[in-house]
Amino acid sequence: MRQATSLDLEAEESGRQNMTDQQYEKPELSEAVGSTAHPETCPGPLTLPFQFQGGNVTRRPSIREVSQLAGVSLGTASNVLNHPELVSEHTRKKVEAAIEKLGFIPSEAGRRLRKVDSKLVGVLVFDVANPFFAAAASAIEARLAEESCFPIIASTGGDPDREVNLLRLLLGQEVRGIILTPSSNAEKSLQLLETTKIPLVLLDHPALKKGMSAVSVDDTRGAEIAIEHLRSLGHRRIGFINGSLKVRQAQARRAGVRKTVMKFNDLLTLAEINAERFDVASGERAMTELLSLHPEVTAVFCANDSLAIGAMRAARRRHLAVPRDISIVGFDDIDVARELITPLTTVRQPMEQLGETAARLLLGQLVEGRDIAFVPKLVVRESTAPPRHPDNDLV
């Protein structure tokens, strides 16, 4: 990604200085936002130096205004954007505060004469290496390609600051819209996107307010299905390996587990462990800890399939056979789940359908402002069975 130089910025500002205030007020609304096009043409976002504020069209803040507000030179403000390592922390914070106050967004595409018909779509997910998000992102890419559009995909790791920084970079590329799996504290991100009026679709997250487009899965119900399945087999001592509670999905799945355990409170007991991450290695460590603290458990529900695969590995290390000695259930139904030596029983969520639906919402092929929630389904394979010992059976 090419960063603007001071010469780029000064050239741009020089051109703007030659425009009078009257010239800024003249363009009609259609000139500022571009004409409405059919979804198949994949129209771009606002591309001229104007933005909406309170329903009016106003001039987009410039880097010169940022430097003036921060009380620094134009070159210093440019360095904060392009070479922050050259600027002291105190000065950098002053410039960043001015950027946030003005709502300034550096535009690489604008310096390339601002192509109106953008073909780029920003896609920010929790972790693109996670098989769930990888499958969803692949479906997004395939659907966008049918409209000659292309995704720019990045991982936020659930970090709100990284999320905001990535959004600023994407907006600087004049992307057509954003598909976002928001962090647990996405207030700044949503404020930034609302200011720019760019099309937004939430992925794997319910709408955060009325009229917002979103696609998600009922994670709470999915967890309920998993625990109900284990109970129906006769398990009463159940373990639950979850991920970080900073992640919304972990919170929702825990709610589903606890709701079901409370429903059958006289029959079920629960041992809960939180893994560091949603990956195989974390699942193995969490399962080792769970079995050390609660060797009596006969079944374990894991908050995703990667954790479940790690749990299987830990069980084998302790010479426990799955499902003869212990049953294991996952969540997601990633491709590898059915290919394991012991195929994994799991809660399936439609990863590809989630991604495709998000892309269609962004392209305007579905009604905007829809909050679409898919219902997960249990896929029973060979990793679950009734408990081995009769004294663990339900009565």
mmCIF file with all atom_site columns, C-alpha atoms in Angstrom, residues 168-262:
data_model
loop_
_atom_site.group_PDB
_atom_site.id
_atom_site.type_symbol
_atom_site.label_atom_id
_atom_site.label_alt_id
_atom_site.label_comp_id
_atom_site.label_asym_id
_atom_site.label_entity_id
_atom_site.label_seq_id
_atom_site.pdbx_PDB_ins_code
_atom_site.Cartn_x
_atom_site.Cartn_y
_atom_site.Cartn_z
_atom_site.occupancy
_atom_site.B_iso_or_equiv
_atom_site.pdbx_formal_charge
_atom_site.auth_seq_id
_atom_site.auth_comp_id
_atom_site.auth_asym_id
_atom_site.auth_atom_id
_atom_site.pdbx_PDB_model_num
ATOM 1  C CA . ARG A 1 168 ? -8.879  4.379   8.497  1.00 0.00 ? 168 ARG A CA 1
ATOM 2  C CA . LEU A 1 169 ? -6.545  2.644   6.066  1.00 0.00 ? 169 LEU A CA 1
ATOM 3  C CA . LEU A 1 170 ? -9.458  1.061   4.198  1.00 0.00 ? 170 LEU A CA 1
ATOM 4  C CA . LEU A 1 171 ? -11.406 4.313   4.057  1.00 0.00 ? 171 LEU A CA 1
ATOM 5  C CA . GLY A 1 172 ? -8.280  5.991   2.725  1.00 0.00 ? 172 GLY A CA 1
ATOM 6  C CA . GLN A 1 173 ? -8.431  3.551   -0.178 1.00 0.00 ? 173 GLN A CA 1
ATOM 7  C CA . GLU A 1 174 ? -11.977 4.738   -0.973 1.00 0.00 ? 174 GLU A CA 1
ATOM 8  C CA . VAL A 1 175 ? -13.460 1.257   -0.591 1.00 0.00 ? 175 VAL A CA 1
ATOM 9  C CA . ARG A 1 176 ? -17.034 0.787   -1.767 1.00 0.00 ? 176 ARG A CA 1
ATOM 10 C CA . GLY A 1 177 ? -18.124 -0.473  1.653  1.00 0.00 ? 177 GLY A CA 1
ATOM 11 C CA . ILE A 1 178 ? -17.084 -2.388  4.766  1.00 0.00 ? 178 ILE A CA 1
ATOM 12 C CA . ILE A 1 179 ? -17.913 -5.889  5.991  1.00 0.00 ? 179 ILE A CA 1
ATOM 13 C CA . LEU A 1 180 ? -16.944 -5.978  9.673  1.00 0.00 ? 180 LEU A CA 1
ATOM 14 C CA . THR A 1 181 ? -16.863 -8.463  12.533 1.00 0.00 ? 181 THR A CA 1
ATOM 15 C CA . PRO A 1 182 ? -16.790 -5.813  15.272 1.00 0.00 ? 182 PRO A CA 1
ATOM 16 C CA . SER A 1 183 ? -14.691 -6.036  18.409 1.00 0.00 ? 183 SER A CA 1
ATOM 17 C CA . SER A 1 184 ? -16.405 -6.127  21.788 1.00 0.00 ? 184 SER A CA 1
ATOM 18 C CA . ASN A 1 185 ? -15.724 -2.391  22.136 1.00 0.00 ? 185 ASN A CA 1
ATOM 19 C CA . ALA A 1 186 ? -16.348 -1.064  18.647 1.00 0.00 ? 186 ALA A CA 1
ATOM 20 C CA . GLU A 1 187 ? -17.845 2.306   19.593 1.00 0.00 ? 187 GLU A CA 1
ATOM 21 C CA . LYS A 1 188 ? -15.059 4.354   17.966 1.00 0.00 ? 188 LYS A CA 1
ATOM 22 C CA . SER A 1 189 ? -15.163 2.211   14.834 1.00 0.00 ? 189 SER A CA 1
ATOM 23 C CA . LEU A 1 190 ? -18.903 2.629   14.433 1.00 0.00 ? 190 LEU A CA 1
ATOM 24 C CA . GLN A 1 191 ? -18.668 6.398   15.025 1.00 0.00 ? 191 GLN A CA 1
ATOM 25 C CA . LEU A 1 192 ? -16.003 6.630   12.315 1.00 0.00 ? 192 LEU A CA 1
ATOM 26 C CA . LEU A 1 193 ? -18.105 4.652   9.845  1.00 0.00 ? 193 LEU A CA 1
ATOM 27 C CA . GLU A 1 194 ? -21.231 6.650   10.638 1.00 0.00 ? 194 GLU A CA 1
ATOM 28 C CA . THR A 1 195 ? -19.348 9.891   10.010 1.00 0.00 ? 195 THR A CA 1
ATOM 29 C CA . THR A 1 196 ? -18.216 8.747   6.580  1.00 0.00 ? 196 THR A CA 1
ATOM 30 C CA . LYS A 1 197 ? -21.672 7.350   5.645  1.00 0.00 ? 197 LYS A CA 1
ATOM 31 C CA . ILE A 1 198 ? -20.028 4.344   4.025  1.00 0.00 ? 198 ILE A CA 1
ATOM 32 C CA . PRO A 1 199 ? -22.140 1.176   3.515  1.00 0.00 ? 199 PRO A CA 1
ATOM 33 C CA . LEU A 1 200 ? -21.597 -1.274  6.389  1.00 0.00 ? 200 LEU A CA 1
ATOM 34 C CA . VAL A 1 201 ? -22.564 -4.897  6.998  1.00 0.00 ? 201 VAL A CA 1
ATOM 35 C CA . LEU A 1 202 ? -21.773 -6.690  10.250 1.00 0.00 ? 202 LEU A CA 1
ATOM 36 C CA . LEU A 1 203 ? -20.557 -10.271 9.837  1.00 0.00 ? 203 LEU A CA 1
ATOM 37 C CA . ASP A 1 204 ? -21.118 -12.921 12.536 1.00 0.00 ? 204 ASP A CA 1
ATOM 38 C CA . HIS A 1 205 ? -22.682 -10.280 14.765 1.00 0.00 ? 205 HIS A CA 1
ATOM 39 C CA . PRO A 1 206 ? -26.292 -9.114  15.280 1.00 0.00 ? 206 PRO A CA 1
ATOM 40 C CA . ALA A 1 207 ? -27.190 -5.549  14.317 1.00 0.00 ? 207 ALA A CA 1
ATOM 41 C CA . LEU A 1 208 ? -26.125 -3.036  16.947 1.00 0.00 ? 208 LEU A CA 1
ATOM 42 C CA . LYS A 1 209 ? -28.968 -0.657  16.192 1.00 0.00 ? 209 LYS A CA 1
ATOM 43 C CA . LYS A 1 210 ? -32.160 -0.477  14.184 1.00 0.00 ? 210 LYS A CA 1
ATOM 44 C CA . GLY A 1 211 ? -31.640 -0.257  10.434 1.00 0.00 ? 211 GLY A CA 1
ATOM 45 C CA . MET A 1 212 ? -28.134 -1.739  10.479 1.00 0.00 ? 212 MET A CA 1
ATOM 46 C CA . SER A 1 213 ? -27.392 -4.601  8.074  1.00 0.00 ? 213 SER A CA 1
ATOM 47 C CA . ALA A 1 214 ? -26.019 -7.729  9.741  1.00 0.00 ? 214 ALA A CA 1
ATOM 48 C CA . VAL A 1 215 ? -25.692 -11.495 9.331  1.00 0.00 ? 215 VAL A CA 1
ATOM 49 C CA . SER A 1 216 ? -25.088 -13.838 12.238 1.00 0.00 ? 216 SER A CA 1
ATOM 50 C CA . VAL A 1 217 ? -25.842 -17.220 13.774 1.00 0.00 ? 217 VAL A CA 1
ATOM 51 C CA . ASP A 1 218 ? -27.811 -17.808 16.969 1.00 0.00 ? 218 ASP A CA 1
ATOM 52 C CA . ASP A 1 219 ? -24.775 -18.809 19.049 1.00 0.00 ? 219 ASP A CA 1
ATOM 53 C CA . THR A 1 220 ? -26.806 -19.200 22.232 1.00 0.00 ? 220 THR A CA 1
ATOM 54 C CA . ARG A 1 221 ? -29.144 -21.708 20.624 1.00 0.00 ? 221 ARG A CA 1
ATOM 55 C CA . GLY A 1 222 ? -26.194 -23.569 19.123 1.00 0.00 ? 222 GLY A CA 1
ATOM 56 C CA . ALA A 1 223 ? -24.690 -24.123 22.578 1.00 0.00 ? 223 ALA A CA 1
ATOM 57 C CA . GLU A 1 224 ? -28.063 -25.260 23.909 1.00 0.00 ? 224 GLU A CA 1
ATOM 58 C CA . ILE A 1 225 ? -28.270 -27.857 21.130 1.00 0.00 ? 225 ILE A CA 1
ATOM 59 C CA . ALA A 1 226 ? -24.831 -29.228 22.028 1.00 0.00 ? 226 ALA A CA 1
ATOM 60 C CA . ILE A 1 227 ? -25.597 -29.647 25.740 1.00 0.00 ? 227 ILE A CA 1
ATOM 61 C CA . GLU A 1 228 ? -29.032 -31.110 25.035 1.00 0.00 ? 228 GLU A CA 1
ATOM 62 C CA . HIS A 1 229 ? -27.379 -33.702 22.772 1.00 0.00 ? 229 HIS A CA 1
ATOM 63 C CA . LEU A 1 230 ? -24.939 -34.770 25.496 1.00 0.00 ? 230 LEU A CA 1
ATOM 64 C CA . ARG A 1 231 ? -27.735 -34.945 28.044 1.00 0.00 ? 231 ARG A CA 1
ATOM 65 C CA . SER A 1 232 ? -29.842 -37.088 25.706 1.00 0.00 ? 232 SER A CA 1
ATOM 66 C CA . LEU A 1 233 ? -26.957 -39.589 25.547 1.00 0.00 ? 233 LEU A CA 1
ATOM 67 C CA . GLY A 1 234 ? -26.972 -39.860 29.346 1.00 0.00 ? 234 GLY A CA 1
ATOM 68 C CA . HIS A 1 235 ? -24.069 -37.587 30.332 1.00 0.00 ? 235 HIS A CA 1
ATOM 69 C CA . ARG A 1 236 ? -24.471 -35.659 33.562 1.00 0.00 ? 236 ARG A CA 1
ATOM 70 C CA . ARG A 1 237 ? -20.920 -34.462 34.304 1.00 0.00 ? 237 ARG A CA 1
ATOM 71 C CA . ILE A 1 238 ? -20.112 -32.127 31.432 1.00 0.00 ? 238 ILE A CA 1
ATOM 72 C CA . GLY A 1 239 ? -17.091 -29.951 30.752 1.00 0.00 ? 239 GLY A CA 1
ATOM 73 C CA . PHE A 1 240 ? -17.151 -26.736 28.715 1.00 0.00 ? 240 PHE A CA 1
ATOM 74 C CA . ILE A 1 241 ? -14.049 -25.314 27.027 1.00 0.00 ? 241 ILE A CA 1
ATOM 75 C CA . ASN A 1 242 ? -14.736 -21.746 25.962 1.00 0.00 ? 242 ASN A CA 1
ATOM 76 C CA . GLY A 1 243 ? -12.593 -18.994 24.446 1.00 0.00 ? 243 GLY A CA 1
ATOM 77 C CA . SER A 1 244 ? -11.906 -15.468 25.659 1.00 0.00 ? 244 SER A CA 1
ATOM 78 C CA . LEU A 1 245 ? -14.978 -13.785 27.102 1.00 0.00 ? 245 LEU A CA 1
ATOM 79 C CA . LYS A 1 246 ? -13.888 -10.584 25.366 1.00 0.00 ? 246 LYS A CA 1
ATOM 80 C CA . VAL A 1 247 ? -15.365 -12.175 22.246 1.00 0.00 ? 247 VAL A CA 1
ATOM 81 C CA . ARG A 1 248 ? -19.136 -11.863 21.788 1.00 0.00 ? 248 ARG A CA 1
ATOM 82 C CA . GLN A 1 249 ? -19.504 -15.400 20.459 1.00 0.00 ? 249 GLN A CA 1
ATOM 83 C CA . ALA A 1 250 ? -17.862 -16.813 23.582 1.00 0.00 ? 250 ALA A CA 1
ATOM 84 C CA . GLN A 1 251 ? -20.276 -14.870 25.752 1.00 0.00 ? 251 GLN A CA 1
ATOM 85 C CA . ALA A 1 252 ? -23.297 -16.045 23.773 1.00 0.00 ? 252 ALA A CA 1
ATOM 86 C CA . ARG A 1 253 ? -22.231 -19.696 23.767 1.00 0.00 ? 253 ARG A CA 1
ATOM 87 C CA . ARG A 1 254 ? -21.568 -19.624 27.494 1.00 0.00 ? 254 ARG A CA 1
ATOM 88 C CA . ALA A 1 255 ? -25.063 -18.204 27.994 1.00 0.00 ? 255 ALA A CA 1
ATOM 89 C CA . GLY A 1 256 ? -26.510 -21.124 26.049 1.00 0.00 ? 256 GLY A CA 1
ATOM 90 C CA . VAL A 1 257 ? -24.535 -23.686 28.044 1.00 0.00 ? 257 VAL A CA 1
ATOM 91 C CA . ARG A 1 258 ? -25.520 -22.209 31.402 1.00 0.00 ? 258 ARG A CA 1
ATOM 92 C CA . LYS A 1 259 ? -29.149 -21.835 30.401 1.00 0.00 ? 259 LYS A CA 1
ATOM 93 C CA . THR A 1 260 ? -29.398 -25.542 29.540 1.00 0.00 ? 260 THR A CA 1
ATOM 94 C CA . VAL A 1 261 ? -27.515 -26.658 32.664 1.00 0.00 ? 261 VAL A CA 1
ATOM 95 C CA . MET A 1 262 ? -29.866 -24.553 34.803 1.00 0.00 ? 262 MET A CA 1
#
